[in-house]
């Protein structure tokens, strides 16, 4: 693997280098600094994660020799940080695959954390000269992208699937490369879901701005032009109900997922959407118009339903066959409801203008 | 937590299975286990169709229509006509 002459100055996690049979290898620290934590935060809430990479190749931790374990990771900085901070006090090598800056699980699904890339890096880094043993440890969640028997045939290295979570690696190594059932199982608890929700919410801002523009124009539209006072007066609650629908579909529903009835995400989101819309409507009793009332109870639960359906991709227990089934039924339903809402709104406007 | 009932495409060909146990090693949902020296499916509805077992089965005993259960990817592929590709908006970091 070709490395730049000297270390990247911004890579503060490189603390030196070691000379080995396979050439010079960067030595990395296992402690995270403020910059690492700030990067993690930005990755959680924005598209910053799309360019949060480390260079693929071989790294060392501690004081490894030719019998030290080899851990394989993705070149998403967050994955790399979690791995190196989980093995503090150990001596090991880290082989970073080029997954285009994407985490192990997603990259395995795409195939970038894959058999060919692993074989390529094992050969390119001269792993065979580096260690006497022929074992490499892969994160278990990388397994969908890897054909272990092919790797062994091509490189001589036997693939050991380690734990799902990097924090279990020290125990896994002590255990003699054996993962317990618990180490092999993906968890998806309240905290895991809480961490994922900011991303869901920050993704809808653009759509929200378009929505705001549309409702203010629609409400403001009068026979004599767009009246600002009408727009604000009429559209205000639609704006708040829109925010509530986003909060419901992208935050409440994901957070309380197991407690909400139904298995389908779209139904869960729809149900909670009806409840939150009803609470808003009941306590603020905002519109007396029958058309607007019907629209509120049709459209906003549908928004929540759609956003809840979008959360399927972030979870650890959905499958493609199920999501396809949901999408096939839900999307036509959303389109029909949105069309009906629009027609009802037109009727409401004509009524307001005294045309009907 | 379980997703929809009776949608999973996971299939096991016991005639090809040698009982090596690799599939249960890679399954993140404890769907597969060894019974009488052969692989066996515990609860099909738990399967997330990640494809790890099928990919790592040397003997081709497992088939599954693997993919990511991501609505965003599926909707995009319906519009563009391509294969569903997950944009990995917020998934795990391990």
GROMACS .gro file of C-alpha atoms in nm:
model
  450
    1UNK     CA    1   0.000   0.000   0.000
    2UNK     CA    2   0.145   0.333  -0.102
    3UNK     CA    3   0.147   0.584   0.180
    4UNK     CA    4   0.236   0.953   0.165
    5UNK     CA    5   0.596   1.029   0.267
    6UNK     CA    6   0.490   1.172   0.595
    7UNK     CA    7   0.178   1.148   0.791
    8UNK     CA    8  -0.117   1.370   0.722
    9UNK     CA    9  -0.089   1.664   0.960
   10UNK     CA   10  -0.460   1.665   1.026
   11UNK     CA   11  -0.446   1.300   1.133
   12UNK     CA   12  -0.379   1.368   1.500
   13UNK     CA   13  -0.465   1.009   1.583
   14UNK     CA   14  -0.142   0.889   1.418
   15UNK     CA   15   0.120   0.889   1.694
   16UNK     CA   16   0.414   0.743   1.506
   17UNK     CA   17   0.508   0.444   1.298
   18UNK     CA   18   0.660   0.099   1.335
   19UNK     CA   19   0.893  -0.092   1.103
   20UNK     CA   20   0.775  -0.441   1.011
   21UNK     CA   21   0.845  -0.715   0.759
   22UNK     CA   22   0.563  -0.565   0.554
   23UNK     CA   23   0.712  -0.215   0.563
   24UNK     CA   24   0.642   0.091   0.775
   25UNK     CA   25   0.300   0.105   0.938
   26UNK     CA   26   0.131   0.403   1.101
   27UNK     CA   27   0.079   0.360   1.473
   28UNK     CA   28  -0.255   0.499   1.589
   29UNK     CA   29  -0.370   0.607   1.933
   30UNK     CA   30  -0.667   0.438   2.102
   31UNK     CA   31  -0.787   0.751   2.279
   32UNK     CA   32  -1.034   0.985   2.115
   33UNK     CA   33  -0.981   1.359   2.128
   34UNK     CA   34  -1.227   1.647   2.102
   35UNK     CA   35  -1.187   1.662   1.723
   36UNK     CA   36  -1.293   1.294   1.697
   37UNK     CA   37  -1.600   1.358   1.912
   38UNK     CA   38  -1.694   1.671   1.715
   39UNK     CA   39  -1.664   1.467   1.394
   40UNK     CA   40  -1.887   1.200   1.542
   41UNK     CA   41  -2.149   1.458   1.635
   42UNK     CA   42  -2.145   1.615   1.288
   43UNK     CA   43  -2.179   1.271   1.130
   44UNK     CA   44  -2.487   1.201   1.339
   45UNK     CA   45  -2.674   1.508   1.232
   46UNK     CA   46  -2.563   1.600   0.882
   47UNK     CA   47  -2.423   1.491   0.548
   48UNK     CA   48  -2.077   1.553   0.691
   49UNK     CA   49  -2.055   1.175   0.738
   50UNK     CA   50  -2.038   1.131   0.359
   51UNK     CA   51  -1.682   1.261   0.356
   52UNK     CA   52  -1.554   1.148   0.694
   53UNK     CA   53  -1.286   0.904   0.580
   54UNK     CA   54  -0.953   0.754   0.672
   55UNK     CA   55  -0.701   0.624   0.418
   56UNK     CA   56  -0.743   0.253   0.345
   57UNK     CA   57  -0.449   0.033   0.443
   58UNK     CA   58  -0.273  -0.115   0.740
   59UNK     CA   59  -0.247   0.046   1.084
   60UNK     CA   60  -0.097  -0.066   1.415
   61UNK     CA   61  -0.217  -0.027   1.772
   62UNK     CA   62  -0.001  -0.080   2.082
   63UNK     CA   63   0.311  -0.282   2.020
   64UNK     CA   64   0.214  -0.560   1.779
   65UNK     CA   65   0.441  -0.844   1.661
   66UNK     CA   66   0.404  -1.134   1.419
   67UNK     CA   67   0.151  -1.310   1.641
   68UNK     CA   68  -0.085  -1.016   1.696
   69UNK     CA   69  -0.445  -1.026   1.578
   70UNK     CA   70  -0.558  -0.851   1.260
   71UNK     CA   71  -0.886  -0.661   1.274
   72UNK     CA   72  -1.058  -0.552   0.956
   73UNK     CA   73  -1.258  -0.228   0.939
   74UNK     CA   74  -1.421   0.018   0.701
   75UNK     CA   75  -1.265   0.352   0.610
   76UNK     CA   76  -1.552   0.548   0.760
   77UNK     CA   77  -1.376   0.751   1.029
   78UNK     CA   78  -1.649   0.680   1.283
   79UNK     CA   79  -1.617   0.301   1.237
   80UNK     CA   80  -1.240   0.333   1.264
   81UNK     CA   81  -1.265   0.548   1.580
   82UNK     CA   82  -1.503   0.307   1.748
   83UNK     CA   83  -1.272   0.017   1.668
   84UNK     CA   84  -0.946   0.178   1.785
   85UNK     CA   85  -1.099   0.317   2.104
   86UNK     CA   86  -1.241  -0.028   2.185
   87UNK     CA   87  -0.902  -0.198   2.183
   88UNK     CA   88  -0.712   0.031   2.421
   89UNK     CA   89  -0.430  -0.158   2.589
   90UNK     CA   90  -0.415  -0.428   2.323
   91UNK     CA   91  -0.158  -0.482   2.049
   92UNK     CA   92  -0.312  -0.545   1.711
   93UNK     CA   93  -0.318  -0.454   1.345
   94UNK     CA   94  -0.610  -0.282   1.179
   95UNK     CA   95  -0.670  -0.343   0.811
   96UNK     CA   96  -0.890  -0.067   0.671
   97UNK     CA   97  -1.078  -0.150   0.352
   98UNK     CA   98  -1.178   0.116   0.103
   99UNK     CA   99  -1.553   0.130   0.158
  100UNK     CA  100  -1.581   0.485   0.019
  101UNK     CA  101  -1.622   0.620   0.370
  102UNK     CA  102  -1.927   0.409   0.449
  103UNK     CA  103  -1.980   0.201   0.763
  104UNK     CA  104  -1.928  -0.175   0.763
  105UNK     CA  105  -2.293  -0.282   0.758
  106UNK     CA  106  -2.400  -0.056   0.472
  107UNK     CA  107  -2.080  -0.116   0.277
  108UNK     CA  108  -2.128  -0.492   0.310
  109UNK     CA  109  -2.477  -0.449   0.164
  110UNK     CA  110  -2.334  -0.254  -0.127
  111UNK     CA  111  -2.045  -0.495  -0.168
  112UNK     CA  112  -1.768  -0.237  -0.113
  113UNK     CA  113  -1.687  -0.408   0.215
  114UNK     CA  114  -1.646  -0.715   0.001
  115UNK     CA  115  -1.451  -1.024  -0.089
  116UNK     CA  116  -1.251  -0.865  -0.370
  117UNK     CA  117  -1.155  -0.556  -0.174
  118UNK     CA  118  -1.044  -0.770   0.120
  119UNK     CA  119  -0.834  -0.997  -0.101
  120UNK     CA  120  -0.683  -0.695  -0.276
  121UNK     CA  121  -0.577  -0.532   0.051
  122UNK     CA  122  -0.444  -0.853   0.206
  123UNK     CA  123  -0.219  -0.891  -0.099
  124UNK     CA  124  -0.128  -0.525  -0.136
  125UNK     CA  125  -0.029  -0.474   0.229
  126UNK     CA  126   0.181  -0.791   0.238
  127UNK     CA  127  -0.009  -0.931   0.531
  128UNK     CA  128   0.143  -1.272   0.474
  129UNK     CA  129   0.489  -1.131   0.565
  130UNK     CA  130   0.355  -0.939   0.861
  131UNK     CA  131   0.226  -1.224   1.076
  132UNK     CA  132   0.295  -1.594   1.128
  133UNK     CA  133  -0.068  -1.692   1.184
  134UNK     CA  134  -0.333  -1.700   0.908
  135UNK     CA  135  -0.633  -1.554   1.084
  136UNK     CA  136  -0.815  -1.230   1.018
  137UNK     CA  137  -1.101  -1.097   1.225
  138UNK     CA  138  -1.388  -0.929   1.046
  139UNK     CA  139  -1.677  -0.750   1.208
  140UNK     CA  140  -1.973  -0.983   1.195
  141UNK     CA  141  -2.184  -0.716   1.026
  142UNK     CA  142  -1.943  -0.729   0.732
  143UNK     CA  143  -2.047  -1.087   0.658
  144UNK     CA  144  -2.314  -1.002   0.395
  145UNK     CA  145  -2.038  -0.870   0.168
  146UNK     CA  146  -1.782  -1.143   0.225
  147UNK     CA  147  -1.741  -1.496   0.095
  148UNK     CA  148  -1.510  -1.631   0.362
  149UNK     CA  149  -1.417  -1.952   0.177
  150UNK     CA  150  -1.313  -1.751  -0.130
  151UNK     CA  151  -1.090  -1.526   0.083
  152UNK     CA  152  -0.922  -1.830   0.234
  153UNK     CA  153  -0.869  -1.992  -0.104
  154UNK     CA  154  -0.716  -1.677  -0.255
  155UNK     CA  155  -0.504  -1.556   0.037
  156UNK     CA  156  -0.463  -1.841   0.283
  157UNK     CA  157  -0.621  -1.634   0.558
  158UNK     CA  158  -0.914  -1.782   0.742
  159UNK     CA  159  -1.192  -1.535   0.815
  160UNK     CA  160  -1.309  -1.520   1.175
  161UNK     CA  161  -1.627  -1.325   1.225
  162UNK     CA  162  -1.589  -1.122   1.539
  163UNK     CA  163  -1.857  -0.959   1.750
  164UNK     CA  164  -2.119  -0.719   1.613
  165UNK     CA  165  -2.001  -0.448   1.852
  166UNK     CA  166  -1.636  -0.342   1.871
  167UNK     CA  167  -1.655  -0.309   2.250
  168UNK     CA  168  -1.674  -0.690   2.271
  169UNK     CA  169  -1.346  -0.741   2.081
  170UNK     CA  170  -1.122  -0.772   2.391
  171UNK     CA  171  -1.352  -1.044   2.530
  172UNK     CA  172  -1.374  -1.211   2.192
  173UNK     CA  173  -0.993  -1.231   2.173
  174UNK     CA  174  -0.967  -1.360   2.531
  175UNK     CA  175  -1.231  -1.615   2.437
  176UNK     CA  176  -1.002  -1.759   2.170
  177UNK     CA  177  -1.172  -1.600   1.866
  178UNK     CA  178  -1.514  -1.719   1.975
  179UNK     CA  179  -1.818  -1.490   1.980
  180UNK     CA  180  -2.093  -1.569   2.227
  181UNK     CA  181  -2.453  -1.562   2.110
  182UNK     CA  182  -2.497  -1.220   2.268
  183UNK     CA  183  -2.191  -1.082   2.086
  184UNK     CA  184  -2.338  -1.204   1.757
  185UNK     CA  185  -2.676  -1.039   1.801
  186UNK     CA  186  -2.769  -0.692   1.685
  187UNK     CA  187  -2.932  -0.475   1.949
  188UNK     CA  188  -3.175  -0.202   1.863
  189UNK     CA  189  -3.283  -0.041   2.185
  190UNK     CA  190  -3.427   0.295   2.284
  191UNK     CA  191  -3.086   0.464   2.291
  192UNK     CA  192  -2.987   0.325   1.949
  193UNK     CA  193  -3.306   0.466   1.802
  194UNK     CA  194  -3.264   0.799   1.979
  195UNK     CA  195  -2.919   0.842   1.820
  196UNK     CA  196  -3.064   0.782   1.474
  197UNK     CA  197  -3.354   1.025   1.489
  198UNK     CA  198  -3.167   1.360   1.444
  199UNK     CA  199  -3.055   1.240   1.101
  200UNK     CA  200  -3.415   1.159   1.005
  201UNK     CA  201  -3.529   1.506   1.106
  202UNK     CA  202  -3.244   1.700   0.942
  203UNK     CA  203  -3.320   1.521   0.616
  204UNK     CA  204  -3.665   1.673   0.580
  205UNK     CA  205  -3.578   2.044   0.611
  206UNK     CA  206  -3.576   2.102   0.236
  207UNK     CA  207  -3.917   1.940   0.191
  208UNK     CA  208  -4.045   2.142   0.484
  209UNK     CA  209  -3.944   2.472   0.318
  210UNK     CA  210  -4.124   2.373  -0.002
  211UNK     CA  211  -4.427   2.275   0.203
  212UNK     CA  212  -4.428   2.610   0.386
  213UNK     CA  213  -4.409   2.799   0.056
  214UNK     CA  214  -4.699   2.598  -0.089
  215UNK     CA  215  -4.936   2.635   0.206
  216UNK     CA  216  -4.877   3.008   0.243
  217UNK     CA  217  -4.944   3.062  -0.124
  218UNK     CA  218  -5.255   2.841  -0.112
  219UNK     CA  219  -5.396   3.009   0.195
  220UNK     CA  220  -5.300   3.356   0.080
  221UNK     CA  221  -5.449   3.312  -0.266
  222UNK     CA  222  -5.752   3.538  -0.309
  223UNK     CA  223  -5.941   3.654  -0.618
  224UNK     CA  224  -5.747   3.981  -0.591
  225UNK     CA  225  -5.403   3.817  -0.552
  226UNK     CA  226  -5.196   3.672  -0.271
  227UNK     CA  227  -5.290   3.841   0.056
  228UNK     CA  228  -5.020   3.817   0.322
  229UNK     CA  229  -5.259   3.845   0.616
  230UNK     CA  230  -5.472   3.559   0.483
  231UNK     CA  231  -5.163   3.349   0.424
  232UNK     CA  232  -5.036   3.384   0.780
  233UNK     CA  233  -5.374   3.365   0.944
  234UNK     CA  234  -5.493   3.058   0.756
  235UNK     CA  235  -5.162   2.881   0.703
  236UNK     CA  236  -5.020   2.912   1.052
  237UNK     CA  237  -5.182   2.601   1.193
  238UNK     CA  238  -5.103   2.402   0.880
  239UNK     CA  239  -4.743   2.499   0.936
  240UNK     CA  240  -4.750   2.385   1.298
  241UNK     CA  241  -4.937   2.065   1.210
  242UNK     CA  242  -4.669   1.997   0.949
  243UNK     CA  243  -4.398   2.032   1.213
  244UNK     CA  244  -4.596   1.806   1.442
  245UNK     CA  245  -4.631   1.544   1.166
  246UNK     CA  246  -4.253   1.547   1.113
  247UNK     CA  247  -4.191   1.522   1.486
  248UNK     CA  248  -4.438   1.232   1.501
  249UNK     CA  249  -4.307   1.037   1.203
  250UNK     CA  250  -3.934   1.098   1.242
  251UNK     CA  251  -3.900   1.112   1.618
  252UNK     CA  252  -4.191   0.978   1.824
  253UNK     CA  253  -4.265   0.674   1.609
  254UNK     CA  254  -3.900   0.558   1.577
  255UNK     CA  255  -3.841   0.613   1.946
  256UNK     CA  256  -4.141   0.416   2.070
  257UNK     CA  257  -4.136   0.168   1.782
  258UNK     CA  258  -4.184  -0.157   1.978
  259UNK     CA  259  -4.463  -0.010   2.190
  260UNK     CA  260  -4.673   0.103   1.894
  261UNK     CA  261  -4.928  -0.148   1.757
  262UNK     CA  262  -4.890  -0.305   1.408
  263UNK     CA  263  -4.579  -0.450   1.246
  264UNK     CA  264  -4.580  -0.228   0.937
  265UNK     CA  265  -4.395   0.101   0.986
  266UNK     CA  266  -4.643   0.290   0.768
  267UNK     CA  267  -4.931   0.179   0.991
  268UNK     CA  268  -4.739   0.268   1.307
  269UNK     CA  269  -4.667   0.617   1.172
  270UNK     CA  270  -5.027   0.665   1.054
  271UNK     CA  271  -5.169   0.563   1.390
  272UNK     CA  272  -4.943   0.791   1.594
  273UNK     CA  273  -5.008   1.066   1.338
  274UNK     CA  274  -5.383   1.044   1.396
  275UNK     CA  275  -5.328   1.059   1.772
  276UNK     CA  276  -5.098   1.365   1.768
  277UNK     CA  277  -5.315   1.546   1.512
  278UNK     CA  278  -5.621   1.475   1.723
  279UNK     CA  279  -5.452   1.607   2.038
  280UNK     CA  280  -5.356   1.928   1.857
  281UNK     CA  281  -5.700   1.966   1.706
  282UNK     CA  282  -5.880   1.893   2.033
  283UNK     CA  283  -5.687   2.134   2.250
  284UNK     CA  284  -5.646   2.418   2.003
  285UNK     CA  285  -5.971   2.367   1.812
  286UNK     CA  286  -5.824   2.567   1.529
  287UNK     CA  287  -6.048   2.523   1.231
  288UNK     CA  288  -6.422   2.513   1.226
  289UNK     CA  289  -6.438   2.451   0.854
  290UNK     CA  290  -6.540   2.094   0.777
  291UNK     CA  291  -6.317   2.063   0.467
  292UNK     CA  292  -6.008   2.179   0.650
  293UNK     CA  293  -6.086   1.942   0.937
  294UNK     CA  294  -6.110   1.645   0.702
  295UNK     CA  295  -5.786   1.747   0.531
  296UNK     CA  296  -5.605   1.769   0.864
  297UNK     CA  297  -5.701   1.416   0.962
  298UNK     CA  298  -5.615   1.272   0.621
  299UNK     CA  299  -5.301   1.453   0.520
  300UNK     CA  300  -5.093   1.488   0.839
  301UNK     CA  301  -5.119   1.122   0.948
  302UNK     CA  302  -5.006   1.033   0.595
  303UNK     CA  303  -4.698   1.255   0.634
  304UNK     CA  304  -4.615   1.080   0.963
  305UNK     CA  305  -4.677   0.745   0.801
  306UNK     CA  306  -4.438   0.821   0.515
  307UNK     CA  307  -4.164   0.943   0.748
  308UNK     CA  308  -4.204   0.635   0.968
  309UNK     CA  309  -4.175   0.419   0.656
  310UNK     CA  310  -3.852   0.602   0.569
  311UNK     CA  311  -3.712   0.493   0.905
  312UNK     CA  312  -3.714   0.128   0.789
  313UNK     CA  313  -3.369   0.185   0.639
  314UNK     CA  314  -3.221   0.289   0.971
  315UNK     CA  315  -3.348  -0.005   1.172
  316UNK     CA  316  -3.182  -0.336   1.242
  317UNK     CA  317  -3.479  -0.566   1.190
  318UNK     CA  318  -3.658  -0.490   0.863
  319UNK     CA  319  -3.604  -0.690   0.544
  320UNK     CA  320  -3.626  -0.599   0.178
  321UNK     CA  321  -3.921  -0.831   0.101
  322UNK     CA  322  -4.126  -0.672   0.376
  323UNK     CA  323  -4.039  -0.314   0.288
  324UNK     CA  324  -4.121  -0.380  -0.079
  325UNK     CA  325  -4.461  -0.510   0.027
  326UNK     CA  326  -4.523  -0.204   0.245
  327UNK     CA  327  -4.407   0.042  -0.020
  328UNK     CA  328  -4.631  -0.115  -0.286
  329UNK     CA  329  -4.940  -0.057  -0.075
  330UNK     CA  330  -4.843   0.263   0.106
  331UNK     CA  331  -4.718   0.482  -0.180
  332UNK     CA  332  -5.038   0.462  -0.393
  333UNK     CA  333  -5.234   0.529  -0.074
  334UNK     CA  334  -5.025   0.840  -0.001
  335UNK     CA  335  -5.075   0.969  -0.355
  336UNK     CA  336  -5.452   0.919  -0.339
  337UNK     CA  337  -5.483   1.085   0.004
  338UNK     CA  338  -5.272   1.381  -0.107
  339UNK     CA  339  -5.486   1.423  -0.419
  340UNK     CA  340  -5.809   1.407  -0.215
  341UNK     CA  341  -5.668   1.662   0.031
  342UNK     CA  342  -5.587   1.895  -0.254
  343UNK     CA  343  -5.934   1.864  -0.406
  344UNK     CA  344  -6.093   1.931  -0.067
  345UNK     CA  345  -5.873   2.236  -0.033
  346UNK     CA  346  -5.987   2.368  -0.368
  347UNK     CA  347  -6.348   2.323  -0.256
  348UNK     CA  348  -6.267   2.504   0.068
  349UNK     CA  349  -6.117   2.796  -0.126
  350UNK     CA  350  -6.409   2.821  -0.367
  351UNK     CA  351  -6.637   2.817  -0.068
  352UNK     CA  352  -6.434   3.090   0.102
  353UNK     CA  353  -6.446   3.306  -0.210
  354UNK     CA  354  -6.821   3.257  -0.226
  355UNK     CA  355  -6.806   3.075  -0.561
  356UNK     CA  356  -6.985   2.767  -0.434
  357UNK     CA  357  -3.887  -0.697   1.746
  358UNK     CA  358  -4.026  -0.867   1.439
  359UNK     CA  359  -4.113  -0.722   1.103
  360UNK     CA  360  -4.395  -0.838   0.869
  361UNK     CA  361  -4.516  -1.197   0.879
  362UNK     CA  362  -4.441  -1.452   0.605
  363UNK     CA  363  -4.245  -1.232   0.366
  364UNK     CA  364  -3.892  -1.366   0.413
  365UNK     CA  365  -3.733  -1.545   0.115
  366UNK     CA  366  -3.475  -1.747   0.309
  367UNK     CA  367  -3.454  -2.111   0.191
  368UNK     CA  368  -3.239  -2.396   0.313
  369UNK     CA  369  -3.142  -2.703   0.107
  370UNK     CA  370  -3.065  -2.970   0.366
  371UNK     CA  371  -2.927  -3.206   0.102
  372UNK     CA  372  -2.639  -2.964   0.040
  373UNK     CA  373  -2.583  -2.869   0.404
  374UNK     CA  374  -2.275  -3.019   0.570
  375UNK     CA  375  -2.350  -2.876   0.912
  376UNK     CA  376  -2.031  -2.666   0.924
  377UNK     CA  377  -2.207  -2.398   1.126
  378UNK     CA  378  -2.075  -2.101   0.930
  379UNK     CA  379  -2.428  -1.970   0.867
  380UNK     CA  380  -2.517  -1.953   1.234
  381UNK     CA  381  -2.184  -1.780   1.298
  382UNK     CA  382  -2.269  -1.497   1.058
  383UNK     CA  383  -2.641  -1.456   1.128
  384UNK     CA  384  -2.701  -1.135   1.326
  385UNK     CA  385  -3.054  -1.238   1.422
  386UNK     CA  386  -3.012  -1.593   1.551
  387UNK     CA  387  -3.234  -1.726   1.275
  388UNK     CA  388  -3.015  -2.027   1.205
  389UNK     CA  389  -2.903  -2.299   1.442
  390UNK     CA  390  -2.768  -2.653   1.422
  391UNK     CA  391  -3.005  -2.943   1.471
  392UNK     CA  392  -2.898  -3.306   1.414
  393UNK     CA  393  -2.576  -3.182   1.249
  394UNK     CA  394  -2.764  -2.978   0.992
  395UNK     CA  395  -2.859  -2.613   0.975
  396UNK     CA  396  -3.213  -2.531   1.072
  397UNK     CA  397  -3.431  -2.220   1.061
  398UNK     CA  398  -3.563  -2.108   1.398
  399UNK     CA  399  -3.795  -1.819   1.322
  400UNK     CA  400  -3.815  -1.710   0.961
  401UNK     CA  401  -3.987  -1.381   1.043
  402UNK     CA  402  -3.676  -1.266   1.231
  403UNK     CA  403  -3.461  -1.281   0.916
  404UNK     CA  404  -3.350  -0.944   0.778
  405UNK     CA  405  -3.237  -1.090   0.443
  406UNK     CA  406  -2.886  -0.949   0.474
  407UNK     CA  407  -2.748  -1.241   0.274
  408UNK     CA  408  -2.456  -1.318   0.507
  409UNK     CA  409  -2.548  -1.686   0.544
  410UNK     CA  410  -2.600  -1.749   0.173
  411UNK     CA  411  -2.280  -1.562   0.082
  412UNK     CA  412  -2.070  -1.752   0.332
  413UNK     CA  413  -2.213  -2.097   0.261
  414UNK     CA  414  -1.942  -2.283   0.074
  415UNK     CA  415  -2.186  -2.552  -0.034
  416UNK     CA  416  -2.462  -2.332  -0.176
  417UNK     CA  417  -2.719  -2.471   0.063
  418UNK     CA  418  -2.879  -2.138   0.144
  419UNK     CA  419  -3.062  -1.897  -0.085
  420UNK     CA  420  -3.219  -1.562  -0.001
  421UNK     CA  421  -3.316  -1.257  -0.206
  422UNK     CA  422  -3.080  -1.034  -0.015
  423UNK     CA  423  -3.102  -0.658   0.007
  424UNK     CA  424  -3.149  -0.373   0.245
  425UNK     CA  425  -3.490  -0.315   0.401
  426UNK     CA  426  -3.481   0.055   0.324
  427UNK     CA  427  -3.795   0.225   0.193
  428UNK     CA  428  -3.600   0.521   0.059
  429UNK     CA  429  -3.386   0.296  -0.160
  430UNK     CA  430  -3.685   0.097  -0.283
  431UNK     CA  431  -3.890   0.406  -0.369
  432UNK     CA  432  -3.594   0.558  -0.554
  433UNK     CA  433  -3.541   0.237  -0.750
  434UNK     CA  434  -3.911   0.231  -0.841
  435UNK     CA  435  -3.879   0.581  -0.986
  436UNK     CA  436  -3.546   0.535  -1.163
  437UNK     CA  437  -3.595   0.170  -1.252
  438UNK     CA  438  -3.258   0.066  -1.107
  439UNK     CA  439  -3.162  -0.170  -0.826
  440UNK     CA  440  -3.239  -0.050  -0.473
  441UNK     CA  441  -2.923   0.110  -0.332
  442UNK     CA  442  -2.927   0.228   0.025
  443UNK     CA  443  -2.793   0.577   0.078
  444UNK     CA  444  -2.703   0.478   0.434
  445UNK     CA  445  -2.849   0.784   0.592
  446UNK     CA  446  -2.828   0.695   0.953
  447UNK     CA  447  -2.742   0.332   1.004
  448UNK     CA  448  -2.508   0.179   1.254
  449UNK     CA  449  -2.144   0.275   1.285
  450UNK     CA  450  -1.983  -0.051   1.384
   0.00000   0.00000   0.00000
